[in-house]
Short mmCIF file of C-alpha atoms in Angstrom, two decimals:
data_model
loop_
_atom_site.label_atom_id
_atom_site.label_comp_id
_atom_site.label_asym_id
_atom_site.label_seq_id
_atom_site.Cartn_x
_atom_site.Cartn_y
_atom_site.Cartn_z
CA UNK A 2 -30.97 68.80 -19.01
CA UNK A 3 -30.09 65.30 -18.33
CA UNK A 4 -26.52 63.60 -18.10
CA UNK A 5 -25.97 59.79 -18.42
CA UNK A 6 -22.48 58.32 -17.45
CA UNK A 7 -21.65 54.67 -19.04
CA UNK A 8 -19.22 52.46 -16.74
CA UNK A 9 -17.33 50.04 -18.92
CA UNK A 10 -16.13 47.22 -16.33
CA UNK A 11 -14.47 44.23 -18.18
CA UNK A 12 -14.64 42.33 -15.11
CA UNK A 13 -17.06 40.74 -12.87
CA UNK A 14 -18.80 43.09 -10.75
CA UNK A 15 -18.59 41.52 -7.15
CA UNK A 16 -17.90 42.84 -3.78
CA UNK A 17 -13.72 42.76 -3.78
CA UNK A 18 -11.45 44.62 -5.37
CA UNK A 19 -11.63 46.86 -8.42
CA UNK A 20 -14.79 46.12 -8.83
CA UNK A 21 -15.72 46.98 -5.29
CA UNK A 22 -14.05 49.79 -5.44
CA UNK A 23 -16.07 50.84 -8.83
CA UNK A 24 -19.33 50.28 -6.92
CA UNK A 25 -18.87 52.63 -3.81
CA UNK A 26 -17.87 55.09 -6.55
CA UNK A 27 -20.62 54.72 -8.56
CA UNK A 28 -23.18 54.73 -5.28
CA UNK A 29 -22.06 58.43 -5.14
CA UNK A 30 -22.14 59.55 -8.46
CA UNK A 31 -26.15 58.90 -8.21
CA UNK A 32 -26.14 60.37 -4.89
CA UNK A 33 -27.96 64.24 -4.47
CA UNK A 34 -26.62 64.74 -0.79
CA UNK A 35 -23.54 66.29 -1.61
CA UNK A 36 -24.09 67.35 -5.50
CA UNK A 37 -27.62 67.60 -5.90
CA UNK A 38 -27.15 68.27 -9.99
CA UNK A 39 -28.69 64.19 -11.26
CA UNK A 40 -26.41 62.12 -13.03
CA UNK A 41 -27.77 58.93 -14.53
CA UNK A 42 -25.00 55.79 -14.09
CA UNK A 43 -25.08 52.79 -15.46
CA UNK A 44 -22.25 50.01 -15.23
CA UNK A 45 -21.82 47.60 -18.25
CA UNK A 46 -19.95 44.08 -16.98
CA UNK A 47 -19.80 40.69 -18.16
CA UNK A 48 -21.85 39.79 -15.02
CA UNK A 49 -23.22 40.62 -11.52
CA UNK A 50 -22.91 38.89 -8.66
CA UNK A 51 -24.81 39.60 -5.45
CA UNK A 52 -23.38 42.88 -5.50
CA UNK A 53 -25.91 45.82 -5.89
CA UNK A 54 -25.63 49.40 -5.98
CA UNK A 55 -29.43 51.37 -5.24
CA UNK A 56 -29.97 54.03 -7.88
CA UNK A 57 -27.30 52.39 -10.26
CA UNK A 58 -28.38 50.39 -13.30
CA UNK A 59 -25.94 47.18 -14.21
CA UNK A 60 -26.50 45.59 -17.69
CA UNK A 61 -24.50 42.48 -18.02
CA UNK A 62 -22.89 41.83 -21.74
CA UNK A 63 -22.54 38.41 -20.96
CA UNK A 64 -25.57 35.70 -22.70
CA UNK A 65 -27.29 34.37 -20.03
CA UNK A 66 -25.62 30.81 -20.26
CA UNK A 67 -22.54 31.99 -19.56
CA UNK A 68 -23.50 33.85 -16.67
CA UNK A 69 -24.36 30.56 -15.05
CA UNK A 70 -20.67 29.27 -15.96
CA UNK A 71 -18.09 29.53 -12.95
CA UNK A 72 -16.00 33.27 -14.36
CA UNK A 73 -12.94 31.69 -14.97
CA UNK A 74 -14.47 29.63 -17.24
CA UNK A 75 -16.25 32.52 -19.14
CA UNK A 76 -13.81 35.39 -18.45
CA UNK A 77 -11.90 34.55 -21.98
CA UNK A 78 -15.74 35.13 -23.58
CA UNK A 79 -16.44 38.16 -20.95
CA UNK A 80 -12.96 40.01 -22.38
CA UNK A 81 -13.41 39.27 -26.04
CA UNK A 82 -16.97 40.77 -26.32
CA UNK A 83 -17.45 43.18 -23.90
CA UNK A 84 -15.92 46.42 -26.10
CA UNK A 85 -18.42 45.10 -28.65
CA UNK A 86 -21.29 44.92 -25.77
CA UNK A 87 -20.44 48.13 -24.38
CA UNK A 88 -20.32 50.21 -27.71
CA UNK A 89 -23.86 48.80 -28.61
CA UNK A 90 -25.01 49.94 -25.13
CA UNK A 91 -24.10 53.47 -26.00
CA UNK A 92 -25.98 53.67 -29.06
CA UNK A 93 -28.74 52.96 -28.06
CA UNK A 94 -28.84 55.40 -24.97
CA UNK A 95 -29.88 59.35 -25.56
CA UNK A 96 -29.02 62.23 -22.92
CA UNK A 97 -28.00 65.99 -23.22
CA UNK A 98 -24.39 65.39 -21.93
CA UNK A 99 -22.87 61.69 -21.80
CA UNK A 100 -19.69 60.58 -20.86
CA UNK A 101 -17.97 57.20 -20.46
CA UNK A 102 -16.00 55.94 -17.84
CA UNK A 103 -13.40 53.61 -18.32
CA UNK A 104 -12.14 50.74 -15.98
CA UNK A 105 -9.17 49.05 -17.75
CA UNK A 106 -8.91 48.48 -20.33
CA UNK A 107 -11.00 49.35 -23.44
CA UNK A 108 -9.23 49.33 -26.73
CA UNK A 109 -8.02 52.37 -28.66
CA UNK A 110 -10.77 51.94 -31.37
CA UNK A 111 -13.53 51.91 -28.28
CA UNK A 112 -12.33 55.13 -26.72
CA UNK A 113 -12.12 56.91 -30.63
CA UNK A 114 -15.78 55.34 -31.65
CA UNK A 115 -17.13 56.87 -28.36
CA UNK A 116 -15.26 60.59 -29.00
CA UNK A 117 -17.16 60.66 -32.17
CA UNK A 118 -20.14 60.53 -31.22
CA UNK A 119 -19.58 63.35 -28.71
CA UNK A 120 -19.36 61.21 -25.56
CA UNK A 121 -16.62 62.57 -22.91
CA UNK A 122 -14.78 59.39 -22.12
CA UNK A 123 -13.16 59.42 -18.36
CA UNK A 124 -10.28 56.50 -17.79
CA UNK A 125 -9.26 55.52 -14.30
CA UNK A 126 -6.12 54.44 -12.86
CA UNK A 127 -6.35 51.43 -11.02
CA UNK A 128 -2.66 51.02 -10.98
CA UNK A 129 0.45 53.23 -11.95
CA UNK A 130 0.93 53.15 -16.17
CA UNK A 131 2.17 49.50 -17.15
CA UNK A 132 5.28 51.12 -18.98
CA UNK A 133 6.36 52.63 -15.02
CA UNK A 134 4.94 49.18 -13.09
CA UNK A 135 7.02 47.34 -15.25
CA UNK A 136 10.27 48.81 -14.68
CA UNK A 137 9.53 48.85 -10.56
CA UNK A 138 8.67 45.42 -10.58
CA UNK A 139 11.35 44.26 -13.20
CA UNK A 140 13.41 45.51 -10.60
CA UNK A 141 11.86 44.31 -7.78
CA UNK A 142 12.24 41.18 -8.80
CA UNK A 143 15.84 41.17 -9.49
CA UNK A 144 16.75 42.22 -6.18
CA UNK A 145 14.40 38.89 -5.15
CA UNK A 146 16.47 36.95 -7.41
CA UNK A 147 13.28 35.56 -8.57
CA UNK A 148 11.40 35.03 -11.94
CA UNK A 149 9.34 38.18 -12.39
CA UNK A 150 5.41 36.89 -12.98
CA UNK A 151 3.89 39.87 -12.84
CA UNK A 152 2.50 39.62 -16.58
CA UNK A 153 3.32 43.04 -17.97
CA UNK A 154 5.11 43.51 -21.16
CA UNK A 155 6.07 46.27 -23.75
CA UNK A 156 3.39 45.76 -25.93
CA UNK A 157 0.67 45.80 -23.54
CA UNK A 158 2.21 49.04 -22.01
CA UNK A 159 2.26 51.15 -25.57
CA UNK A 160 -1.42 50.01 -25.62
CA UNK A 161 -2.31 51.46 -22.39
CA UNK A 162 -0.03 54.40 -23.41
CA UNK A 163 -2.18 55.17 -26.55
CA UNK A 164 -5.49 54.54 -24.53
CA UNK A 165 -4.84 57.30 -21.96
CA UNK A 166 -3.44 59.71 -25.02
CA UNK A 167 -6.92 58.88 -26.40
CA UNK A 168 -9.09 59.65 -23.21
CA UNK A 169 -10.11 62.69 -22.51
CA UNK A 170 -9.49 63.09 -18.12
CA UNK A 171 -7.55 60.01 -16.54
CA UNK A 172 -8.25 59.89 -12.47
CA UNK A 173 -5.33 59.37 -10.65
CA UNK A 174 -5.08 58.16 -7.32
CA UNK A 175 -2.03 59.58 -5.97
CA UNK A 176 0.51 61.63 -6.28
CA UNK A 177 3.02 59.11 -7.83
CA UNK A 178 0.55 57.90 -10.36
CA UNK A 179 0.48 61.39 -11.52
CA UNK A 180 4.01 61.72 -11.64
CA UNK A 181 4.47 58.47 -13.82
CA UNK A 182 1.02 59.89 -16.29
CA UNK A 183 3.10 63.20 -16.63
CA UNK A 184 5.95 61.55 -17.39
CA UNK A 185 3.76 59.43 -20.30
CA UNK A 186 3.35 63.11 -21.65
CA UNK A 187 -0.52 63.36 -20.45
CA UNK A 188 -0.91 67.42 -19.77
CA UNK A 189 -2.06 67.96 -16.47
CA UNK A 190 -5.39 69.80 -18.06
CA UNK A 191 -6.03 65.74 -18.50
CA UNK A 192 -5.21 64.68 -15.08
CA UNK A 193 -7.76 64.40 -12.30
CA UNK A 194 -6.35 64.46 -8.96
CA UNK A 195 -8.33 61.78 -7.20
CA UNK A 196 -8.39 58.91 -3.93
CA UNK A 197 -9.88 56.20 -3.43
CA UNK A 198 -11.73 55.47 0.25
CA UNK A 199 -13.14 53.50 3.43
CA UNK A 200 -16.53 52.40 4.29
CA UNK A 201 -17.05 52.66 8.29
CA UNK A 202 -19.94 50.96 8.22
CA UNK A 203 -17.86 47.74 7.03
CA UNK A 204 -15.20 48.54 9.88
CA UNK A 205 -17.68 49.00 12.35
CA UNK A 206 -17.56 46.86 15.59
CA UNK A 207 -15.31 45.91 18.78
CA UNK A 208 -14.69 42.33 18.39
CA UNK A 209 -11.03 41.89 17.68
CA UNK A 210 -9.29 39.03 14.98
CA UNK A 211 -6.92 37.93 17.72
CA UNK A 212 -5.77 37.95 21.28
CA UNK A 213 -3.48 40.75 23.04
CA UNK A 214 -0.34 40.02 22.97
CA UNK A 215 2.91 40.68 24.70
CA UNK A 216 4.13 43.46 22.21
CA UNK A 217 3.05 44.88 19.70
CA UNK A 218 1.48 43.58 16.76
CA UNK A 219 1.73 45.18 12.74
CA UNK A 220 -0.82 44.35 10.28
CA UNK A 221 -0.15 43.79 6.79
CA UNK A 222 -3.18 43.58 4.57
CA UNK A 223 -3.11 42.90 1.01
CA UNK A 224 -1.77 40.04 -1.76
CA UNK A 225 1.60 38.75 0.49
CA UNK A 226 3.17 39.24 -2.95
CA UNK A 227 6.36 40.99 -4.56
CA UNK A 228 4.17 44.24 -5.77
CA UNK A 229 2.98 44.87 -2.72
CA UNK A 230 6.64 44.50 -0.66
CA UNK A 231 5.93 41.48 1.43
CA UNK A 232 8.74 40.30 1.12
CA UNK A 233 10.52 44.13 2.59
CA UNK A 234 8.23 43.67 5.63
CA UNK A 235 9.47 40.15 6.16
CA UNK A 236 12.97 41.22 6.32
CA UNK A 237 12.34 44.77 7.99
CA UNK A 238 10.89 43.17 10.95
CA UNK A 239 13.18 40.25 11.40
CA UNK A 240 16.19 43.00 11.59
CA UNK A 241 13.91 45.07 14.06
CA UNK A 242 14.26 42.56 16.27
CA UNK A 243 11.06 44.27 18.22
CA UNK A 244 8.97 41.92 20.77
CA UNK A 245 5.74 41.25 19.11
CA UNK A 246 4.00 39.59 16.15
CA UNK A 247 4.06 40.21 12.69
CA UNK A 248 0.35 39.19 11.02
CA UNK A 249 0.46 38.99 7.18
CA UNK A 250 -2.92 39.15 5.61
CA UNK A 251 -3.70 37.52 1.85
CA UNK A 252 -3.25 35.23 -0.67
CA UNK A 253 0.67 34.78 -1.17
CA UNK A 254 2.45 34.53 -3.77
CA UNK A 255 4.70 31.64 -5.27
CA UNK A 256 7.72 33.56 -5.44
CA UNK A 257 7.74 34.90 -1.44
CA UNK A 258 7.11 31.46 -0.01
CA UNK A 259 10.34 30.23 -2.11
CA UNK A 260 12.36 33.02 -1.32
CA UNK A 261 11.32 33.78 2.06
CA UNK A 262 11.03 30.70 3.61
CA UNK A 263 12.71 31.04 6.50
CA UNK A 264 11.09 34.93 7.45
CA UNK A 265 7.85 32.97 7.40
CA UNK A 266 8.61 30.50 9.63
CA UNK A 267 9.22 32.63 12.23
CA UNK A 268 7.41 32.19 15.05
CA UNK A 269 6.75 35.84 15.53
CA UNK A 270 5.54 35.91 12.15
CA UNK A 271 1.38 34.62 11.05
CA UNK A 272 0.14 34.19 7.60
CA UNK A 273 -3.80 34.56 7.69
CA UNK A 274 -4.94 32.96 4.21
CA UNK A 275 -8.30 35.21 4.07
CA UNK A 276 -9.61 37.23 6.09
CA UNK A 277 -13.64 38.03 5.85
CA UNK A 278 -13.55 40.84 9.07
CA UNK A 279 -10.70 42.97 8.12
CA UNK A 280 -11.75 45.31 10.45
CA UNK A 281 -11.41 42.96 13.22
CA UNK A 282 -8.09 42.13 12.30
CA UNK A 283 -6.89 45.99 12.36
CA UNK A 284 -8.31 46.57 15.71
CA UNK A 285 -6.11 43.25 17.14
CA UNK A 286 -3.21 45.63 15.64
CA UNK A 287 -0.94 48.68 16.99
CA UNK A 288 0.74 49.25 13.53
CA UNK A 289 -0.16 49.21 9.87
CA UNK A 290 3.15 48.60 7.36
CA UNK A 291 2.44 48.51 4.01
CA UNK A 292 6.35 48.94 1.60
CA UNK A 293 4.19 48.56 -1.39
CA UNK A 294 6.57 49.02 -4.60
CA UNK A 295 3.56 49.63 -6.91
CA UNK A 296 0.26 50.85 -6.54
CA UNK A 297 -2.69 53.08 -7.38
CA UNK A 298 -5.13 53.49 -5.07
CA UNK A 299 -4.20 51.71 -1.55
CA UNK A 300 -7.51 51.28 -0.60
CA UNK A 301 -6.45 48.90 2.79
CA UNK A 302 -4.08 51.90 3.94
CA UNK A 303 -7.14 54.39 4.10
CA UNK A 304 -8.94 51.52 5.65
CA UNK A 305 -6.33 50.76 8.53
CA UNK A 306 -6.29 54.90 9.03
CA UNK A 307 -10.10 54.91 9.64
CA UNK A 308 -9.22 51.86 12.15
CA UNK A 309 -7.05 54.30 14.04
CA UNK A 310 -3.94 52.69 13.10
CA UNK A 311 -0.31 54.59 12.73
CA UNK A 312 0.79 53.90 9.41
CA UNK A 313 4.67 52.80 8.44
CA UNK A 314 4.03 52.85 4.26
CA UNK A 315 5.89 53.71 1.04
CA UNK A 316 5.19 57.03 -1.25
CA UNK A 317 3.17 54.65 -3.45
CA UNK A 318 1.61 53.06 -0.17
CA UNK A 319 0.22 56.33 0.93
CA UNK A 320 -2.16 57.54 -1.24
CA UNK A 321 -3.79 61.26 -0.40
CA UNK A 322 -4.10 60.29 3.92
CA UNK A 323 -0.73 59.91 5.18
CA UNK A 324 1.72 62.45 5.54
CA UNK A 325 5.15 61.38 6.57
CA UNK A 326 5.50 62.48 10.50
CA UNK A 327 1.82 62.88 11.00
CA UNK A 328 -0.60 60.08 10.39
CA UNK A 329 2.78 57.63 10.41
CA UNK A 330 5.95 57.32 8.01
CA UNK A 331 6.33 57.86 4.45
CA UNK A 332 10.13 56.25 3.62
CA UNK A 333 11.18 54.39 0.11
CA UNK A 334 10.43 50.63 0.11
CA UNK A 335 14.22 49.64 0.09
CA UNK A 336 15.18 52.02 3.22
CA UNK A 337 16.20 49.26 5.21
CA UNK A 338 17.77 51.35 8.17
CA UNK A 339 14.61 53.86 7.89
CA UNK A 340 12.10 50.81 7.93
CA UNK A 341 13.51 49.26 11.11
CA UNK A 342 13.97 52.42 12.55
CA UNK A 343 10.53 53.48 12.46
CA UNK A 344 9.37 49.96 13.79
CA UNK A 345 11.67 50.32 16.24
CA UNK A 346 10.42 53.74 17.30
CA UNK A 347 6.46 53.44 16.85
CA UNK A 348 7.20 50.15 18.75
CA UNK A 349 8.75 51.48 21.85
CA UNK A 350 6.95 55.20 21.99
CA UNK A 351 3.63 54.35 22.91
CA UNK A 352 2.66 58.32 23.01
CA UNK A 353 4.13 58.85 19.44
CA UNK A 354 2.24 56.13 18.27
CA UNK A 355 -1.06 57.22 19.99
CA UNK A 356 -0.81 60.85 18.48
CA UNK A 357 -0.07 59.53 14.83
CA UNK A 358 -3.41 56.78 15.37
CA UNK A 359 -5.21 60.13 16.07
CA UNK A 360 -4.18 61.92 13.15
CA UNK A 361 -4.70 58.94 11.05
CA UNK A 362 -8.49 58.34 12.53
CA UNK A 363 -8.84 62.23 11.65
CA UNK A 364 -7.48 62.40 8.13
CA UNK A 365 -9.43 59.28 7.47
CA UNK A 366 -12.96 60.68 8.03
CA UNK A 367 -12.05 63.20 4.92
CA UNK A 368 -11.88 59.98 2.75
CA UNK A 369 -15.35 57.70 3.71
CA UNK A 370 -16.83 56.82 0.58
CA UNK A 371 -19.44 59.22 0.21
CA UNK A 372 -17.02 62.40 0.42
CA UNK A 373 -14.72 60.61 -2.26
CA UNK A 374 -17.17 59.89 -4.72
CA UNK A 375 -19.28 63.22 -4.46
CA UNK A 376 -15.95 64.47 -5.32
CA UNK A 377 -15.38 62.26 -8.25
CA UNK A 378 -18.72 63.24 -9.35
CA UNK A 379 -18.24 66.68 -9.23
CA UNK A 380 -14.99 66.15 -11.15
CA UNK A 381 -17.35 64.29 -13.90
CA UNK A 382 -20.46 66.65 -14.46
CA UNK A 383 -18.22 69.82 -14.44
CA UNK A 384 -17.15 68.58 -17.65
CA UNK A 385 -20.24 66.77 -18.72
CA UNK A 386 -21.59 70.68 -18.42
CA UNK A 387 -19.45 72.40 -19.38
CA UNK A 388 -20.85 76.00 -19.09
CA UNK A 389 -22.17 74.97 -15.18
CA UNK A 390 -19.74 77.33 -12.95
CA UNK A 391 -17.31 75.22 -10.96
CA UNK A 392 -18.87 73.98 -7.73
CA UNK A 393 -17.79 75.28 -4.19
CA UNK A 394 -17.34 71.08 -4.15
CA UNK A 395 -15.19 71.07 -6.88
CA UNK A 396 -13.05 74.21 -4.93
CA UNK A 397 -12.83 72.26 -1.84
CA UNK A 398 -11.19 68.97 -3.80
CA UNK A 399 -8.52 71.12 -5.37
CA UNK A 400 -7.57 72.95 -2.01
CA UNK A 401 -7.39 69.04 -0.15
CA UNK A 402 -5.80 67.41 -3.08
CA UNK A 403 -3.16 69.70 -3.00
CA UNK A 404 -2.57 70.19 0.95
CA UNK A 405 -1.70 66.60 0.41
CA UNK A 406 2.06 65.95 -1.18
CA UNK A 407 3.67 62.50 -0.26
CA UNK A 408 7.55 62.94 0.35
CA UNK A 409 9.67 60.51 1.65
CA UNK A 410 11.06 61.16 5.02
CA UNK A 411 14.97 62.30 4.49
CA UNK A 412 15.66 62.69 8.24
CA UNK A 413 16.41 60.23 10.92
CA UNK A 414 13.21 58.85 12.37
CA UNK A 415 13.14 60.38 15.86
CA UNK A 416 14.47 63.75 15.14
CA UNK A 417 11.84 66.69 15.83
#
């Protein structure tokens, strides 16, 4: 009995981001350590770029002249025919059980066309629903008193809303994504509890970004942008009035360097453009803060927990790996008084801030890449065979999934 799994990927499959992330999941889906039942992948994207995957097939939908084009340039092209691409893909293609897995978006009509012809179609979650980011960042915004550019709209949002109605499993990468799918009226039969993950291999090493310093340092790693709370760190650590350094990691957006101006110029406060050795950058670090307003998967916190690094983050910022009081703290992005508080503390407590590095190195190892995507696949040929018994893997990801619920600390920071 063979099963095939289709990856549409409507973007350009690279080393960074999404698509990154899509690649060390699809490494494990072909992987027999773990799962030893064979699962043939192959990823469908407008092009490849010196990023390969062993075992994984990659058929780009772009014509070859437009590969050669710089992607911005052919991305409008890429977009408009890669539904098309991907549906002729399929057809072509026989297995016993086939499903297809969808990185956003695919239309409506692509996600019906597939159903019918008995393919089980599998939708992830980069992000929280549009409908729910648009309302955080709408508001997060306004409290910037800034011109919100994040790009979402109401349209776009009841087209993602009928998409995921049409899918049959959505992966969601933490808890509050699954709150905001429930609340889009997906049943939870549809929702797969899922993370994202680290590679240590990538984080391996002992050279260090940047000097020691006197005090301590906190990392932030990410777009220095509204959605991810730059701006809240900015402020938080300017009223924490801790001894130390402040290192903000990423491309920044227009809106923080006019509105926080004078947080940047600090001079206990460095912007780092790029970064190519994050790793190296975490281990010149004591602290990772991360008051992310909207997310899905945050890949960089369960990187800077496999660094060893105590995390300060938001319930959206913490994913499956850190537990408020254990691996760091877990407090709303606009709890000023909690924010500083915990700086203040993880600053000054060197032993507090040891034992949570510990627990965060620990938790981390439970989230490398290969344990995360054994457990996505799994997820995926349970219900590509769907008269297999449920794996003892399958077991294990239910019982960690839910030993894992993000609250937001409601006590003062400090108190045992």
């Amino acid at each position: 009995m063979t099963s095939r799994l289709d990856i549409f990927l409507p973007s350009e499959f690279i080393a960074r981001g999404p698509s990154y992330t899509c690649g060390m999941i699809a490494k494990g889906l072909v992987s027999r350590e773990i799962d030893d039942r064979p699962l043939n992948v192959n990823i469908v994207t407008p092009r490849a770029s010196s990023f390969t995957i062993p075992s994984v097939g990659v058929t780009e939908a772009l014509p070859i002249w437009a590969r050669r084009l710089p992607y911005r340039v052919s991305r409008p092209l890429a977009l408009a025919t890669i539904d098309t691409a991907f549906l002729r893909i399929v057809r072509e293609v026989t297995a016993d059980n086939r499903g297809a897995y969808i990185w956003p978006n695919a239309s409506v009509s692509t996600i019906n066309e597939l159903k019918s012809r008995g393919i089980t179609v599998f939708r992830e979650m980069i992000n929280g629903p549009r409908w729910r980011a648009k309302q955080l960042l709408d508001d997060a915004y306004k409290r910037l008193a800034a011109r919100p550019t994040h790009g979402l709209d109401d349209t776009s949002a009841e087209v993602e809303r009928d998409a995921l109605h049409a899918a049959d499993y959505v992966f969601s990468p933490n808890g509050m994504v699954t709150k905001s799918l429930q609340e889009t009226g997906l049943p939870p039969t549809k929702i797969l509890e899922a993370s994202y993950g680290w590679d240590p291999q990538r984080f391996a090493g002992a050279t260090r970004l940047l000097p020691p310093i006197d005090g301590v340092r906190i990392a932030f790693v990410g777009t220095i942008g509204v959605r991810k709370g730059a701006h809240l760190i900015l402020d938080y650590w300017a009223r924490s009035k801790v001894r130390g350094e402040l290192v903000l990691a990423g491309a920044m957006e227009a809106a923080i360097k006019e509105q926080c101006g004078s947080l940047l110029a600090r001079p206990d406060v460095t912007v780092l453009d790029y970064v190519s050795d994050a790793g190296a950058l975490y281990r010149s670090a004591d602290i990772f803060a991360f008051p992310t307003i909207e997310e899905g998967g945050p890949q960089v916190t369960y990187e800077a927990c496999g660094c060893g690094l105590p995390v300060i983050t938001s319930p959206m910022g913490a994913g499956r790996v850190v537990n408020d009081g254990r691996e760091g703290y877990v407090l709303d992005p606009y709890d000023a008084a909690g924010w500083v508080a915990a700086i203040q503390e993880l600053a000054t407590d060197v032993s507090k801030r040891s034992l949570m590095a510990e627990a965060a190195l620990a938790s981390a190892d439970d989230y490398r890449w290969e344990a995360v995507s054994a457990r996505r696949k799994t997820q995926i040929v349970d219900r590509l065979e769907p008269h297999a018994e449920s794996s003892d893997l399958s077991q294990a990801l239910a019982g960690l999934i839910s030993s894992h619920e993000t609250t937001v600390a409601e006590r003062p920071i400090g108190a045992a």
